[in-house]
Amino acid sequence: MRIFWGKRSGRYDLSQDIFVLTINVGEFPLIQCTLNSESTSRDCLEYLRHKIDLRQREIFGLKYQIQTNSDSNNSNGISWRFVEPDKPIKKQLDKFSCKPRIVQLSIIFYTPNVYSLIDSVAR
């Protein structure tokens, strides 16, 4: 006997105020953060700092994919934008990101000398 789960099977919504965000490094998922609608990227980076023992979080940022109309940057019309650290991350992703949402941990500040980074995880 087959059980029909309906259209919502495999999908879970915690609440309208709470959502789960998967942070990737490259193409690989790193961690999932449970955030509320008013959480900022600073909150998410603080959570990452505790979970993966990241000491120099000021050089990292979160970026997400956006759909662009011009084909000057990429052939597929997709580019990346950094999440603004003081604005709610959910509002930025709802407004600008393309589906499926891909959020990456990325380096904001480039350093020519890798040994100037004191954190071994950051290296």
GROMACS .gro file of N, CA and C in nm:
model
  369
    1MET      N    1   0.084  -0.117   0.000
    1MET     CA    2   0.000   0.000   0.000
    1MET      C    3   0.089   0.124   0.000
    2ARG      N    4   0.063   0.212  -0.091
    2ARG     CA    5   0.143   0.334  -0.104
    2ARG      C    6   0.081   0.444  -0.019
    3ILE      N    7   0.166   0.514   0.053
    3ILE     CA    8   0.121   0.625   0.137
    3ILE      C    9   0.143   0.754   0.061
    4PHE      N   10   0.040   0.836   0.051
    4PHE     CA   11   0.050   0.964  -0.017
    4PHE      C   12   0.076   1.072   0.088
    5TRP      N   13   0.188   1.139   0.075
    5TRP     CA   14   0.226   1.241   0.171
    5TRP      C   15   0.180   1.380   0.131
    6GLY      N   16   0.134   1.398   0.011
    6GLY     CA   17   0.090   1.531  -0.031
    6GLY      C   18   0.204   1.611  -0.093
    7LYS      N   19   0.175   1.733  -0.128
    7LYS     CA   20   0.272   1.819  -0.195
    7LYS      C   21   0.380   1.870  -0.101
    8ARG      N   22   0.358   1.867   0.028
    8ARG     CA   23   0.453   1.927   0.121
    8ARG      C   24   0.553   1.826   0.177
    9SER      N   25   0.554   1.704   0.125
    9SER     CA   26   0.647   1.605   0.179
    9SER      C   27   0.790   1.644   0.144
   10GLY      N   28   0.881   1.619   0.235
   10GLY     CA   29   1.020   1.652   0.214
   10GLY      C   30   1.054   1.797   0.239
   11ARG      N   31   0.957   1.877   0.271
   11ARG     CA   32   0.980   2.020   0.295
   11ARG      C   33   0.939   2.052   0.438
   12TYR      N   34   1.020   2.130   0.503
   12TYR     CA   35   0.983   2.168   0.638
   12TYR      C   36   1.002   2.317   0.654
   13ASP      N   37   0.902   2.380   0.706
   13ASP     CA   38   0.907   2.521   0.740
   13ASP      C   39   0.897   2.532   0.891
   14LEU      N   40   0.995   2.594   0.953
   14LEU     CA   41   0.992   2.606   1.098
   14LEU      C   42   0.891   2.710   1.142
   15SER      N   43   0.894   2.822   1.080
   15SER     CA   44   0.806   2.933   1.112
   15SER      C   45   0.829   3.039   1.006
   16GLN      N   46   0.748   3.141   1.005
   16GLN     CA   47   0.774   3.248   0.910
   16GLN      C   48   0.890   3.335   0.958
   17ASP      N   49   0.919   3.331   1.087
   17ASP     CA   50   1.028   3.411   1.142
   17ASP      C   51   1.161   3.337   1.147
   18ILE      N   52   1.159   3.205   1.134
   18ILE     CA   53   1.281   3.124   1.147
   18ILE      C   54   1.307   3.051   1.016
   19PHE      N   55   1.433   3.047   0.974
   19PHE     CA   56   1.470   2.974   0.852
   19PHE      C   57   1.607   2.912   0.870
   20VAL      N   58   1.636   2.811   0.788
   20VAL     CA   59   1.763   2.741   0.792
   20VAL      C   60   1.844   2.784   0.670
   21LEU      N   61   1.967   2.826   0.693
   21LEU     CA   62   2.055   2.873   0.587
   21LEU      C   63   2.178   2.782   0.582
   22THR      N   64   2.206   2.727   0.465
   22THR     CA   65   2.324   2.643   0.446
   22THR      C   66   2.437   2.730   0.391
   23ILE      N   67   2.550   2.728   0.461
   23ILE     CA   68   2.668   2.804   0.421
   23ILE      C   69   2.763   2.708   0.349
   24ASN      N   70   2.806   2.745   0.230
   24ASN     CA   71   2.896   2.662   0.150
   24ASN      C   72   3.035   2.723   0.148
   25VAL      N   73   3.134   2.637   0.130
   25VAL     CA   74   3.270   2.678   0.097
   25VAL      C   75   3.297   2.616  -0.039
   26GLY      N   76   3.302   2.699  -0.142
   26GLY     CA   77   3.308   2.648  -0.279
   26GLY      C   78   3.174   2.584  -0.312
   27GLU      N   79   3.178   2.458  -0.354
   27GLU     CA   80   3.055   2.386  -0.385
   27GLU      C   81   3.012   2.295  -0.271
   28PHE      N   82   3.087   2.290  -0.163
   28PHE     CA   83   3.063   2.196  -0.056
   28PHE      C   84   2.996   2.264   0.063
   29PRO      N   85   2.889   2.203   0.117
   29PRO     CA   86   2.823   2.262   0.234
   29PRO      C   87   2.913   2.254   0.357
   30LEU      N   88   2.920   2.363   0.431
   30LEU     CA   89   3.004   2.370   0.550
   30LEU      C   90   2.921   2.350   0.676
   31ILE      N   91   2.813   2.428   0.688
   31ILE     CA   92   2.733   2.426   0.810
   31ILE      C   93   2.595   2.481   0.779
   32GLN      N   94   2.497   2.444   0.862
   32GLN     CA   95   2.363   2.500   0.852
   32GLN      C   96   2.337   2.586   0.974
   33CYS      N   97   2.287   2.706   0.950
   33CYS     CA   98   2.256   2.800   1.058
   33CYS      C   99   2.105   2.816   1.065
   34THR      N  100   2.050   2.812   1.185
   34THR     CA  101   1.909   2.842   1.206
   34THR      C  102   1.901   2.986   1.252
   35LEU      N  103   1.838   3.069   1.171
   35LEU     CA  104   1.833   3.213   1.195
   35LEU      C  105   1.689   3.260   1.202
   36ASN      N  106   1.669   3.375   1.262
   36ASN     CA  107   1.536   3.436   1.258
   36ASN      C  108   1.534   3.544   1.151
   37SER      N  109   1.420   3.605   1.131
   37SER     CA  110   1.406   3.700   1.020
   37SER      C  111   1.485   3.828   1.040
   38GLU      N  112   1.526   3.858   1.162
   38GLU     CA  113   1.602   3.980   1.190
   38GLU      C  114   1.752   3.955   1.207
   39SER      N  115   1.799   3.832   1.185
   39SER     CA  116   1.941   3.801   1.199
   39SER      C  117   2.021   3.865   1.087
   40THR      N  118   2.139   3.912   1.121
   40THR     CA  119   2.228   3.974   1.023
   40THR      C  120   2.341   3.877   0.990
   41SER      N  121   2.422   3.914   0.892
   41SER     CA  122   2.535   3.827   0.858
   41SER      C  123   2.639   3.826   0.969
   42ARG      N  124   2.642   3.931   1.049
   42ARG     CA  125   2.733   3.931   1.166
   42ARG      C  126   2.693   3.821   1.265
   43ASP      N  127   2.562   3.802   1.284
   43ASP     CA  128   2.515   3.695   1.372
   43ASP      C  129   2.555   3.559   1.316
   44CYS      N  130   2.541   3.542   1.187
   44CYS     CA  131   2.576   3.416   1.123
   44CYS      C  132   2.727   3.390   1.131
   45LEU      N  133   2.807   3.492   1.109
   45LEU     CA  134   2.952   3.476   1.119
   45LEU      C  135   2.996   3.451   1.263
   46GLU      N  136   2.926   3.509   1.357
   46GLU     CA  137   2.955   3.481   1.499
   46GLU      C  138   2.926   3.335   1.532
   47TYR      N  139   2.817   3.283   1.478
   47TYR     CA  140   2.783   3.142   1.495
   47TYR      C  141   2.891   3.054   1.432
   48LEU      N  142   2.936   3.090   1.313
   48LEU     CA  143   3.044   3.016   1.247
   48LEU      C  144   3.173   3.021   1.328
   49ARG      N  145   3.199   3.136   1.387
   49ARG     CA  146   3.321   3.151   1.467
   49ARG      C  147   3.324   3.051   1.582
   50HIS      N  148   3.210   3.028   1.643
   50HIS     CA  149   3.203   2.933   1.754
   50HIS      C  150   3.205   2.788   1.706
   51LYS      N  151   3.139   2.760   1.595
   51LYS     CA  152   3.127   2.621   1.549
   51LYS      C  153   3.253   2.567   1.485
   52ILE      N  154   3.322   2.647   1.404
   52ILE     CA  155   3.441   2.595   1.335
   52ILE      C  156   3.570   2.657   1.387
   53ASP      N  157   3.561   2.725   1.500
   53ASP     CA  158   3.678   2.783   1.566
   53ASP      C  159   3.752   2.880   1.474
   54LEU      N  160   3.676   2.975   1.421
   54LEU     CA  161   3.729   3.076   1.331
   54LEU      C  162   3.757   3.202   1.413
   55ARG      N  163   3.886   3.239   1.424
   55ARG     CA  164   3.922   3.352   1.510
   55ARG      C  165   3.920   3.486   1.439
   56GLN      N  166   3.954   3.491   1.313
   56GLN     CA  167   3.962   3.617   1.239
   56GLN      C  168   3.840   3.631   1.148
   57ARG      N  169   3.724   3.654   1.207
   57ARG     CA  170   3.602   3.660   1.126
   57ARG      C  171   3.588   3.792   1.051
   58GLU      N  172   3.669   3.892   1.085
   58GLU     CA  173   3.657   4.022   1.019
   58GLU      C  174   3.705   4.020   0.874
   59ILE      N  175   3.781   3.918   0.833
   59ILE     CA  176   3.825   3.911   0.694
   59ILE      C  177   3.730   3.830   0.607
   60PHE      N  178   3.627   3.770   0.668
   60PHE     CA  179   3.533   3.687   0.594
   60PHE      C  180   3.398   3.756   0.580
   61GLY      N  181   3.326   3.717   0.478
   61GLY     CA  182   3.191   3.766   0.455
   61GLY      C  183   3.109   3.658   0.387
   62LEU      N  184   2.980   3.680   0.378
   62LEU     CA  185   2.891   3.588   0.309
   62LEU      C  186   2.850   3.650   0.176
   63LYS      N  187   2.850   3.570   0.072
   63LYS     CA  188   2.805   3.619  -0.057
   63LYS      C  189   2.702   3.523  -0.114
   64TYR      N  190   2.615   3.577  -0.201
   64TYR     CA  191   2.508   3.496  -0.259
   64TYR      C  192   2.497   3.525  -0.407
   65GLN      N  193   2.434   3.432  -0.480
   65GLN     CA  194   2.418   3.447  -0.624
   65GLN      C  195   2.301   3.537  -0.656
   66ILE      N  196   2.321   3.623  -0.757
   66ILE     CA  197   2.212   3.707  -0.806
   66ILE      C  198   2.201   3.688  -0.957
   67GLN      N  199   2.081   3.706  -1.007
   67GLN     CA  200   2.056   3.697  -1.150
   67GLN      C  201   2.080   3.834  -1.212
   68THR      N  202   2.160   3.840  -1.317
   68THR     CA  203   2.186   3.968  -1.384
   68THR      C  204   2.132   3.963  -1.526
   69ASN      N  205   2.099   4.079  -1.579
   69ASN     CA  206   2.047   4.087  -1.715
   69ASN      C  207   2.157   4.093  -1.819
   70SER      N  208   2.267   4.157  -1.784
   70SER     CA  209   2.376   4.172  -1.882
   70SER      C  210   2.463   4.047  -1.881
   71ASP      N  211   2.511   4.009  -1.997
   71ASP     CA  212   2.597   3.893  -2.011
   71ASP      C  213   2.745   3.932  -2.015
   72SER      N  214   2.777   4.052  -1.968
   72SER     CA  215   2.916   4.098  -1.976
   72SER      C  216   3.006   4.025  -1.878
   73ASN      N  217   2.956   3.989  -1.758
   73ASN     CA  218   3.040   3.923  -1.659
   73ASN      C  219   3.046   3.772  -1.682
   74ASN      N  220   2.931   3.710  -1.699
   74ASN     CA  221   2.924   3.566  -1.714
   74ASN      C  222   2.838   3.532  -1.834
   75SER      N  223   2.860   3.413  -1.887
   75SER     CA  224   2.778   3.371  -1.999
   75SER      C  225   2.639   3.329  -1.954
   76ASN      N  226   2.623   3.289  -1.828
   76ASN     CA  227   2.492   3.245  -1.782
   76ASN      C  228   2.415   3.353  -1.708
   77GLY      N  229   2.468   3.472  -1.693
   77GLY     CA  230   2.396   3.583  -1.632
   77GLY      C  231   2.387   3.576  -1.481
   78ILE      N  232   2.479   3.506  -1.416
   78ILE     CA  233   2.478   3.496  -1.270
   78ILE      C  234   2.605   3.559  -1.217
   79SER      N  235   2.591   3.643  -1.115
   79SER     CA  236   2.708   3.701  -1.049
   79SER      C  237   2.688   3.690  -0.898
   80TRP      N  238   2.786   3.736  -0.823
   80TRP     CA  239   2.784   3.723  -0.677
   80TRP      C  240   2.777   3.860  -0.613
   81ARG      N  241   2.711   3.868  -0.499
   81ARG     CA  242   2.701   3.992  -0.421
   81ARG      C  243   2.724   3.957  -0.273
   82PHE      N  244   2.799   4.043  -0.205
   82PHE     CA  245   2.820   4.022  -0.062
   82PHE      C  246   2.698   4.067   0.017
   83VAL      N  247   2.667   3.993   0.122
   83VAL     CA  248   2.558   4.027   0.213
   83VAL      C  249   2.602   4.147   0.295
   84GLU      N  250   2.516   4.248   0.306
   84GLU     CA  251   2.549   4.364   0.389
   84GLU      C  252   2.542   4.321   0.536
   85PRO      N  253   2.646   4.353   0.614
   85PRO     CA  254   2.656   4.298   0.750
   85PRO      C  255   2.553   4.351   0.850
   86ASP      N  256   2.498   4.469   0.828
   86ASP     CA  257   2.408   4.528   0.928
   86ASP      C  258   2.260   4.513   0.894
   87LYS      N  259   2.228   4.464   0.777
   87LYS     CA  260   2.088   4.447   0.737
   87LYS      C  261   2.046   4.302   0.757
   88PRO      N  262   1.917   4.276   0.781
   88PRO     CA  263   1.871   4.138   0.797
   88PRO      C  264   1.900   4.054   0.672
   89ILE      N  265   1.958   3.938   0.694
   89ILE     CA  266   2.001   3.853   0.584
   89ILE      C  267   1.882   3.796   0.508
   90LYS      N  268   1.772   3.766   0.576
   90LYS     CA  269   1.655   3.709   0.510
   90LYS      C  270   1.595   3.806   0.409
   91LYS      N  271   1.586   3.933   0.444
   91LYS     CA  272   1.530   4.032   0.352
   91LYS      C  273   1.617   4.047   0.228
   92GLN      N  274   1.748   4.043   0.246
   92GLN     CA  275   1.839   4.056   0.131
   92GLN      C  276   1.828   3.936   0.038
   93LEU      N  277   1.820   3.816   0.097
   93LEU     CA  278   1.810   3.696   0.014
   93LEU      C  279   1.675   3.687  -0.055
   94ASP      N  280   1.567   3.724   0.014
   94ASP     CA  281   1.435   3.720  -0.048
   94ASP      C  282   1.425   3.818  -0.164
   95LYS      N  283   1.490   3.932  -0.151
   95LYS     CA  284   1.477   4.036  -0.252
   95LYS      C  285   1.568   4.014  -0.373
   96PHE      N  286   1.691   3.971  -0.350
   96PHE     CA  287   1.790   3.972  -0.458
   96PHE      C  288   1.838   3.836  -0.506
   97SER      N  289   1.836   3.732  -0.423
   97SER     CA  290   1.901   3.607  -0.462
   97SER      C  291   1.815   3.529  -0.560
   98CYS      N  292   1.883   3.449  -0.642
   98CYS     CA  293   1.812   3.363  -0.735
   98CYS      C  294   1.790   3.226  -0.669
   99LYS      N  295   1.699   3.150  -0.724
   99LYS     CA  296   1.666   3.020  -0.669
   99LYS      C  297   1.747   2.914  -0.742
  100PRO      N  298   1.798   2.814  -0.679
  100PRO     CA  299   1.807   2.792  -0.536
  100PRO      C  300   1.910   2.885  -0.473
  101ARG      N  301   1.887   2.917  -0.348
  101ARG     CA  302   1.978   3.008  -0.279
  101ARG      C  303   2.110   2.940  -0.251
  102ILE      N  304   2.216   3.003  -0.293
  102ILE     CA  305   2.350   2.953  -0.266
  102ILE      C  306   2.425   3.064  -0.193
  103VAL      N  307   2.462   3.036  -0.069
  103VAL     CA  308   2.535   3.133   0.013
  103VAL      C  309   2.672   3.073   0.043
  104GLN      N  310   2.777   3.151   0.018
  104GLN     CA  311   2.913   3.104   0.038
  104GLN      C  312   2.987   3.189   0.139
  105LEU      N  313   3.073   3.123   0.215
  105LEU     CA  314   3.168   3.192   0.301
  105LEU      C  315   3.285   3.233   0.212
  106SER      N  316   3.319   3.359   0.212
  106SER     CA  317   3.419   3.410   0.119
  106SER      C  318   3.511   3.509   0.189
  107ILE      N  319   3.628   3.529   0.132
  107ILE     CA  320   3.726   3.624   0.186
  107ILE      C  321   3.696   3.762   0.131
  108ILE      N  322   3.683   3.860   0.220
  108ILE     CA  323   3.658   3.998   0.180
  108ILE      C  324   3.789   4.071   0.157
  109PHE      N  325   3.883   4.054   0.249
  109PHE     CA  326   4.011   4.124   0.242
  109PHE      C  327   4.120   4.027   0.199
  110TYR      N  328   4.187   4.060   0.091
  110TYR     CA  329   4.296   3.978   0.040
  110TYR      C  330   4.426   4.020   0.106
  111THR      N  331   4.503   3.923   0.149
  111THR     CA  332   4.634   3.952   0.206
  111THR      C  333   4.741   3.883   0.121
  112PRO      N  334   4.845   3.954   0.080
  112PRO     CA  335   4.949   3.892  -0.002
  112PRO      C  336   5.035   3.793   0.076
  113ASN      N  337   5.042   3.806   0.207
  113ASN     CA  338   5.121   3.716   0.288
  113ASN      C  339   5.028   3.630   0.372
  114VAL      N  340   5.022   3.502   0.343
  114VAL     CA  341   4.929   3.413   0.413
  114VAL      C  342   4.967   3.399   0.561
  115TYR      N  343   5.092   3.424   0.596
  115TYR     CA  344   5.134   3.411   0.735
  115TYR      C  345   5.095   3.531   0.821
  116SER      N  346   5.038   3.634   0.759
  116SER     CA  347   4.984   3.743   0.839
  116SER      C  348   4.851   3.705   0.903
  117LEU      N  349   4.792   3.595   0.857
  117LEU     CA  350   4.671   3.541   0.920
  117LEU      C  351   4.714   3.458   1.040
  118ILE      N  352   4.666   3.494   1.157
  118ILE     CA  353   4.707   3.422   1.278
  118ILE      C  354   4.626   3.295   1.298
  119ASP      N  355   4.513   3.284   1.232
  119ASP     CA  356   4.423   3.171   1.250
  119ASP      C  357   4.457   3.062   1.149
  120SER      N  358   4.483   2.940   1.196
  120SER     CA  359   4.517   2.831   1.104
  120SER      C  360   4.398   2.788   1.020
  121VAL      N  361   4.276   2.802   1.072
  121VAL     CA  362   4.155   2.769   0.994
  121VAL      C  363   4.139   2.868   0.880
  122ALA      N  364   4.171   2.994   0.903
  122ALA     CA  365   4.158   3.097   0.799
  122ALA      C  366   4.261   3.076   0.688
  123ARG      N  367   4.379   3.024   0.722
  123ARG     CA  368   4.481   2.998   0.620
  123ARG      C  369   4.434   2.891   0.526
   0.00000   0.00000   0.00000
